[in-house]
Amino acid sequence: RRRLINKTRYIHTIQTHPFAKAKRNEFAAVADSFFYPLVGGFGFRQLTLSQHNIKQDFDKILFYKYLQVVGNIILASKNCPKCPQYCAEVVPMLLYMRYTPDPKIQSYVIALVATVVLVLPSLLLRTEFFEAMVEFRSWLTDLLTNVDLTMRLGGPKSETAIFAGQILQLIEKNLGEYNLV
């Protein structure tokens, strides 16, 4: 009888629950040790380099990699309970850097805005991050409508301008009925 019970196969037509396949985010346990040392030192001349006795706050290459790593850490901690805190730490930095004259830094800022929009649920974007999202939406609109700014990004048909348009559309989609323009 035990052999019969063990060998019997049951075929069900009911689909499995989507959360039955969900896996725990292993990065959540160590995300703090990666994120806070990176963001905690921004703007305090911790990446000071000396070239001919001229102090520089950051070297461009290091700064590009820094922005890229911060974006990757936020994407990796998508299901982490502290992800909204990480985004709250990054958003003021992005608001500060959005009007930088360097087009490559602006493209990294656009990518980090995309990371924040992708990682956070739309409810949090509409409540806690609403003012920042409205600011980013107006900035991206200015980037796409102002000819001088668009040409600095590489022209209206460049990848950066197209990416900025896609992020603008994503922000407007997530804000939904709360659009105020």
PDB file of C-alpha atoms in Angstrom:
ATOM      1  CA  ARG A   1       0.000   0.000   0.000  1.00  0.00           C
ATOM      2  CA  ARG A   2       2.826   2.458   0.843  1.00  0.00           C
ATOM      3  CA  ARG A   3       4.401   1.742  -2.539  1.00  0.00           C
ATOM      4  CA  LEU A   4       1.107   2.461  -4.264  1.00  0.00           C
ATOM      5  CA  ILE A   5       0.751   5.812  -2.459  1.00  0.00           C
ATOM      6  CA  ASN A   6       4.336   6.812  -3.287  1.00  0.00           C
ATOM      7  CA  LYS A   7       4.027   5.888  -6.966  1.00  0.00           C
ATOM      8  CA  THR A   8       0.652   7.541  -7.520  1.00  0.00           C
ATOM      9  CA  ARG A   9       0.923  10.754  -9.530  1.00  0.00           C
ATOM     10  CA  TYR A  10      -1.677  13.446  -9.187  1.00  0.00           C
ATOM     11  CA  ILE A  11      -2.259  15.822 -12.082  1.00  0.00           C
ATOM     12  CA  HIS A  12      -3.687  19.181 -11.141  1.00  0.00           C
ATOM     13  CA  THR A  13      -5.030  21.849 -13.455  1.00  0.00           C
ATOM     14  CA  ILE A  14      -4.635  24.571 -10.860  1.00  0.00           C
ATOM     15  CA  GLN A  15      -1.683  26.867 -11.537  1.00  0.00           C
ATOM     16  CA  THR A  16       0.818  27.456  -8.820  1.00  0.00           C
ATOM     17  CA  HIS A  17       0.686  30.704  -6.936  1.00  0.00           C
ATOM     18  CA  PRO A  18       3.184  33.283  -8.286  1.00  0.00           C
ATOM     19  CA  PHE A  19       4.737  33.739  -4.849  1.00  0.00           C
ATOM     20  CA  ALA A  20       5.342  29.990  -4.567  1.00  0.00           C
ATOM     21  CA  LYS A  21       8.334  30.426  -6.881  1.00  0.00           C
ATOM     22  CA  ALA A  22       9.575  33.613  -5.210  1.00  0.00           C
ATOM     23  CA  LYS A  23      13.072  33.489  -3.847  1.00  0.00           C
ATOM     24  CA  ARG A  24      14.566  35.431  -1.010  1.00  0.00           C
ATOM     25  CA  ASN A  25      16.852  38.294  -1.951  1.00  0.00           C
ATOM     26  CA  GLU A  26      20.203  37.187  -0.553  1.00  0.00           C
ATOM     27  CA  PHE A  27      21.673  40.638  -1.157  1.00  0.00           C
ATOM     28  CA  ALA A  28      19.336  42.217   1.415  1.00  0.00           C
ATOM     29  CA  ALA A  29      21.444  41.039   4.354  1.00  0.00           C
ATOM     30  CA  VAL A  30      24.615  42.763   3.147  1.00  0.00           C
ATOM     31  CA  ALA A  31      23.203  45.674   1.133  1.00  0.00           C
ATOM     32  CA  ASP A  32      23.836  48.199   3.907  1.00  0.00           C
ATOM     33  CA  SER A  33      27.542  47.470   3.986  1.00  0.00           C
ATOM     34  CA  PHE A  34      27.788  48.290   0.273  1.00  0.00           C
ATOM     35  CA  PHE A  35      25.398  51.219   0.011  1.00  0.00           C
ATOM     36  CA  TYR A  36      26.037  53.507   2.969  1.00  0.00           C
ATOM     37  CA  PRO A  37      29.841  53.774   2.578  1.00  0.00           C
ATOM     38  CA  LEU A  38      29.271  54.864  -1.018  1.00  0.00           C
ATOM     39  CA  VAL A  39      26.545  57.433  -0.415  1.00  0.00           C
ATOM     40  CA  GLY A  40      27.703  58.565   3.011  1.00  0.00           C
ATOM     41  CA  GLY A  41      30.806  60.287   1.690  1.00  0.00           C
ATOM     42  CA  PHE A  42      29.299  62.165  -1.234  1.00  0.00           C
ATOM     43  CA  GLY A  43      30.301  65.811  -1.353  1.00  0.00           C
ATOM     44  CA  PHE A  44      32.709  65.754   1.585  1.00  0.00           C
ATOM     45  CA  ARG A  45      35.928  65.618  -0.465  1.00  0.00           C
ATOM     46  CA  GLN A  46      36.667  62.043   0.448  1.00  0.00           C
ATOM     47  CA  LEU A  47      37.734  61.240  -3.096  1.00  0.00           C
ATOM     48  CA  THR A  48      40.309  64.023  -3.118  1.00  0.00           C
ATOM     49  CA  LEU A  49      42.970  63.674  -5.765  1.00  0.00           C
ATOM     50  CA  SER A  50      45.989  65.924  -6.093  1.00  0.00           C
ATOM     51  CA  GLN A  51      47.378  66.894  -9.460  1.00  0.00           C
ATOM     52  CA  HIS A  52      50.059  69.587  -9.469  1.00  0.00           C
ATOM     53  CA  ASN A  53      48.879  70.707  -6.003  1.00  0.00           C
ATOM     54  CA  ILE A  54      45.362  71.391  -7.277  1.00  0.00           C
ATOM     55  CA  LYS A  55      42.759  69.663  -5.129  1.00  0.00           C
ATOM     56  CA  GLN A  56      39.925  68.052  -7.028  1.00  0.00           C
ATOM     57  CA  ASP A  57      36.742  66.745  -5.461  1.00  0.00           C
ATOM     58  CA  PHE A  58      36.533  63.803  -7.818  1.00  0.00           C
ATOM     59  CA  ASP A  59      38.078  62.434 -10.939  1.00  0.00           C
ATOM     60  CA  LYS A  60      35.530  62.028 -13.705  1.00  0.00           C
ATOM     61  CA  ILE A  61      36.253  58.387 -14.339  1.00  0.00           C
ATOM     62  CA  LEU A  62      35.908  57.484 -10.674  1.00  0.00           C
ATOM     63  CA  PHE A  63      32.721  59.494 -10.446  1.00  0.00           C
ATOM     64  CA  TYR A  64      31.175  57.744 -13.463  1.00  0.00           C
ATOM     65  CA  LYS A  65      31.973  54.364 -11.944  1.00  0.00           C
ATOM     66  CA  TYR A  66      30.661  55.553  -8.591  1.00  0.00           C
ATOM     67  CA  LEU A  67      27.295  56.507 -10.097  1.00  0.00           C
ATOM     68  CA  GLN A  68      27.156  53.228 -11.981  1.00  0.00           C
ATOM     69  CA  VAL A  69      27.871  51.179  -8.841  1.00  0.00           C
ATOM     70  CA  VAL A  70      25.254  53.070  -6.808  1.00  0.00           C
ATOM     71  CA  GLY A  71      22.675  52.298  -9.509  1.00  0.00           C
ATOM     72  CA  ASN A  72      23.649  48.625  -9.582  1.00  0.00           C
ATOM     73  CA  ILE A  73      23.403  48.325  -5.803  1.00  0.00           C
ATOM     74  CA  ILE A  74      19.939  49.883  -5.799  1.00  0.00           C
ATOM     75  CA  LEU A  75      18.807  47.551  -8.590  1.00  0.00           C
ATOM     76  CA  ALA A  76      20.205  44.537  -6.734  1.00  0.00           C
ATOM     77  CA  SER A  77      18.323  45.513  -3.580  1.00  0.00           C
ATOM     78  CA  LYS A  78      14.943  45.820  -5.303  1.00  0.00           C
ATOM     79  CA  ASN A  79      13.064  43.516  -2.932  1.00  0.00           C
ATOM     80  CA  CYS A  80      15.082  44.563   0.092  1.00  0.00           C
ATOM     81  CA  PRO A  81      13.054  46.177   2.905  1.00  0.00           C
ATOM     82  CA  LYS A  82      15.499  49.093   3.025  1.00  0.00           C
ATOM     83  CA  CYS A  83      15.256  49.895  -0.684  1.00  0.00           C
ATOM     84  CA  PRO A  84      13.008  52.972  -0.117  1.00  0.00           C
ATOM     85  CA  GLN A  85      15.604  54.287   2.344  1.00  0.00           C
ATOM     86  CA  TYR A  86      18.339  53.815  -0.243  1.00  0.00           C
ATOM     87  CA  CYS A  87      16.297  55.694  -2.817  1.00  0.00           C
ATOM     88  CA  ALA A  88      15.581  58.455  -0.295  1.00  0.00           C
ATOM     89  CA  GLU A  89      19.350  58.805   0.208  1.00  0.00           C
ATOM     90  CA  VAL A  90      20.069  58.941  -3.528  1.00  0.00           C
ATOM     91  CA  VAL A  91      17.277  61.313  -4.631  1.00  0.00           C
ATOM     92  CA  PRO A  92      18.757  64.483  -3.024  1.00  0.00           C
ATOM     93  CA  MET A  93      22.083  63.684  -4.670  1.00  0.00           C
ATOM     94  CA  LEU A  94      20.330  63.361  -8.040  1.00  0.00           C
ATOM     95  CA  LEU A  95      18.410  66.585  -7.519  1.00  0.00           C
ATOM     96  CA  TYR A  96      21.731  68.300  -6.858  1.00  0.00           C
ATOM     97  CA  MET A  97      23.536  66.833  -9.878  1.00  0.00           C
ATOM     98  CA  ARG A  98      20.827  67.125 -12.533  1.00  0.00           C
ATOM     99  CA  TYR A  99      21.950  70.537 -13.827  1.00  0.00           C
ATOM    100  CA  THR A 100      25.628  69.671 -14.145  1.00  0.00           C
ATOM    101  CA  PRO A 101      27.206  70.894 -17.391  1.00  0.00           C
ATOM    102  CA  ASP A 102      28.806  67.514 -18.157  1.00  0.00           C
ATOM    103  CA  PRO A 103      26.492  65.541 -20.501  1.00  0.00           C
ATOM    104  CA  LYS A 104      27.862  62.160 -19.409  1.00  0.00           C
ATOM    105  CA  ILE A 105      27.055  62.882 -15.769  1.00  0.00           C
ATOM    106  CA  GLN A 106      23.578  63.959 -16.876  1.00  0.00           C
ATOM    107  CA  SER A 107      23.126  60.641 -18.665  1.00  0.00           C
ATOM    108  CA  TYR A 108      24.149  58.798 -15.489  1.00  0.00           C
ATOM    109  CA  VAL A 109      21.703  60.914 -13.495  1.00  0.00           C
ATOM    110  CA  ILE A 110      18.955  59.958 -15.963  1.00  0.00           C
ATOM    111  CA  ALA A 111      19.922  56.299 -15.507  1.00  0.00           C
ATOM    112  CA  LEU A 112      19.770  56.628 -11.703  1.00  0.00           C
ATOM    113  CA  VAL A 113      16.351  58.285 -11.953  1.00  0.00           C
ATOM    114  CA  ALA A 114      15.279  55.301 -14.051  1.00  0.00           C
ATOM    115  CA  THR A 115      16.640  52.973 -11.378  1.00  0.00           C
ATOM    116  CA  VAL A 116      14.652  54.728  -8.654  1.00  0.00           C
ATOM    117  CA  VAL A 117      11.466  54.631 -10.743  1.00  0.00           C
ATOM    118  CA  LEU A 118      11.910  50.945 -11.594  1.00  0.00           C
ATOM    119  CA  VAL A 119      12.762  49.813  -8.086  1.00  0.00           C
ATOM    120  CA  LEU A 120      10.081  51.619  -6.087  1.00  0.00           C
ATOM    121  CA  PRO A 121       6.400  50.684  -6.204  1.00  0.00           C
ATOM    122  CA  SER A 122       4.161  53.288  -7.823  1.00  0.00           C
ATOM    123  CA  LEU A 123       2.359  53.894  -4.514  1.00  0.00           C
ATOM    124  CA  LEU A 124       5.609  55.048  -2.894  1.00  0.00           C
ATOM    125  CA  LEU A 125       6.420  57.180  -5.927  1.00  0.00           C
ATOM    126  CA  ARG A 126       3.039  58.899  -5.605  1.00  0.00           C
ATOM    127  CA  THR A 127       3.315  59.520  -1.875  1.00  0.00           C
ATOM    128  CA  GLU A 128       6.820  59.808  -0.435  1.00  0.00           C
ATOM    129  CA  PHE A 129       8.699  60.669  -3.624  1.00  0.00           C
ATOM    130  CA  PHE A 130       6.034  62.766  -5.349  1.00  0.00           C
ATOM    131  CA  GLU A 131       7.818  66.139  -5.163  1.00  0.00           C
ATOM    132  CA  ALA A 132      11.078  64.664  -6.420  1.00  0.00           C
ATOM    133  CA  MET A 133       9.320  62.869  -9.279  1.00  0.00           C
ATOM    134  CA  VAL A 134       7.603  66.112 -10.308  1.00  0.00           C
ATOM    135  CA  GLU A 135      11.004  67.835 -10.246  1.00  0.00           C
ATOM    136  CA  PHE A 136      12.559  65.083 -12.354  1.00  0.00           C
ATOM    137  CA  ARG A 137       9.621  65.191 -14.760  1.00  0.00           C
ATOM    138  CA  SER A 138       9.990  68.942 -15.268  1.00  0.00           C
ATOM    139  CA  TRP A 139      13.771  68.575 -15.675  1.00  0.00           C
ATOM    140  CA  LEU A 140      13.389  65.840 -18.297  1.00  0.00           C
ATOM    141  CA  THR A 141      10.760  67.909 -20.096  1.00  0.00           C
ATOM    142  CA  ASP A 142      13.188  70.843 -20.145  1.00  0.00           C
ATOM    143  CA  LEU A 143      15.941  68.578 -21.458  1.00  0.00           C
ATOM    144  CA  LEU A 144      13.774  67.381 -24.317  1.00  0.00           C
ATOM    145  CA  THR A 145      12.182  70.713 -25.256  1.00  0.00           C
ATOM    146  CA  ASN A 146      15.149  73.061 -24.841  1.00  0.00           C
ATOM    147  CA  VAL A 147      17.202  72.830 -28.020  1.00  0.00           C
ATOM    148  CA  ASP A 148      20.483  73.873 -26.395  1.00  0.00           C
ATOM    149  CA  LEU A 149      20.219  71.244 -23.672  1.00  0.00           C
ATOM    150  CA  THR A 150      19.181  68.548 -26.135  1.00  0.00           C
ATOM    151  CA  MET A 151      22.116  69.338 -28.416  1.00  0.00           C
ATOM    152  CA  ARG A 152      24.477  69.116 -25.453  1.00  0.00           C
ATOM    153  CA  LEU A 153      23.191  65.573 -24.847  1.00  0.00           C
ATOM    154  CA  GLY A 154      24.011  64.684 -28.446  1.00  0.00           C
ATOM    155  CA  GLY A 155      20.975  65.862 -30.391  1.00  0.00           C
ATOM    156  CA  PRO A 156      17.283  64.975 -30.444  1.00  0.00           C
ATOM    157  CA  LYS A 157      17.945  61.577 -32.043  1.00  0.00           C
ATOM    158  CA  SER A 158      20.749  60.557 -29.704  1.00  0.00           C
ATOM    159  CA  GLU A 159      20.457  57.588 -27.375  1.00  0.00           C
ATOM    160  CA  THR A 160      20.517  59.816 -24.307  1.00  0.00           C
ATOM    161  CA  ALA A 161      17.635  61.979 -25.538  1.00  0.00           C
ATOM    162  CA  ILE A 162      15.591  58.906 -26.462  1.00  0.00           C
ATOM    163  CA  PHE A 163      16.370  57.372 -23.059  1.00  0.00           C
ATOM    164  CA  ALA A 164      15.314  60.609 -21.332  1.00  0.00           C
ATOM    165  CA  GLY A 165      12.015  60.492 -23.234  1.00  0.00           C
ATOM    166  CA  GLN A 166      11.433  56.905 -22.164  1.00  0.00           C
ATOM    167  CA  ILE A 167      12.139  57.741 -18.518  1.00  0.00           C
ATOM    168  CA  LEU A 168       9.801  60.730 -18.745  1.00  0.00           C
ATOM    169  CA  GLN A 169       7.082  58.427 -20.061  1.00  0.00           C
ATOM    170  CA  LEU A 170       7.794  55.921 -17.264  1.00  0.00           C
ATOM    171  CA  ILE A 171       7.512  58.637 -14.606  1.00  0.00           C
ATOM    172  CA  GLU A 172       4.226  59.885 -16.055  1.00  0.00           C
ATOM    173  CA  LYS A 173       2.884  56.332 -16.206  1.00  0.00           C
ATOM    174  CA  ASN A 174       3.779  55.686 -12.553  1.00  0.00           C
ATOM    175  CA  LEU A 175       2.357  58.973 -11.333  1.00  0.00           C
ATOM    176  CA  GLY A 176      -0.854  58.127 -13.184  1.00  0.00           C
ATOM    177  CA  GLU A 177      -3.818  60.297 -12.287  1.00  0.00           C
ATOM    178  CA  TYR A 178      -1.678  62.513 -10.062  1.00  0.00           C
ATOM    179  CA  ASN A 179      -0.199  64.368 -13.040  1.00  0.00           C
ATOM    180  CA  LEU A 180      -0.289  68.079 -12.345  1.00  0.00           C
ATOM    181  CA  VAL A 181       0.851  70.087 -15.336  1.00  0.00           C
TER     182      VAL A 181
END
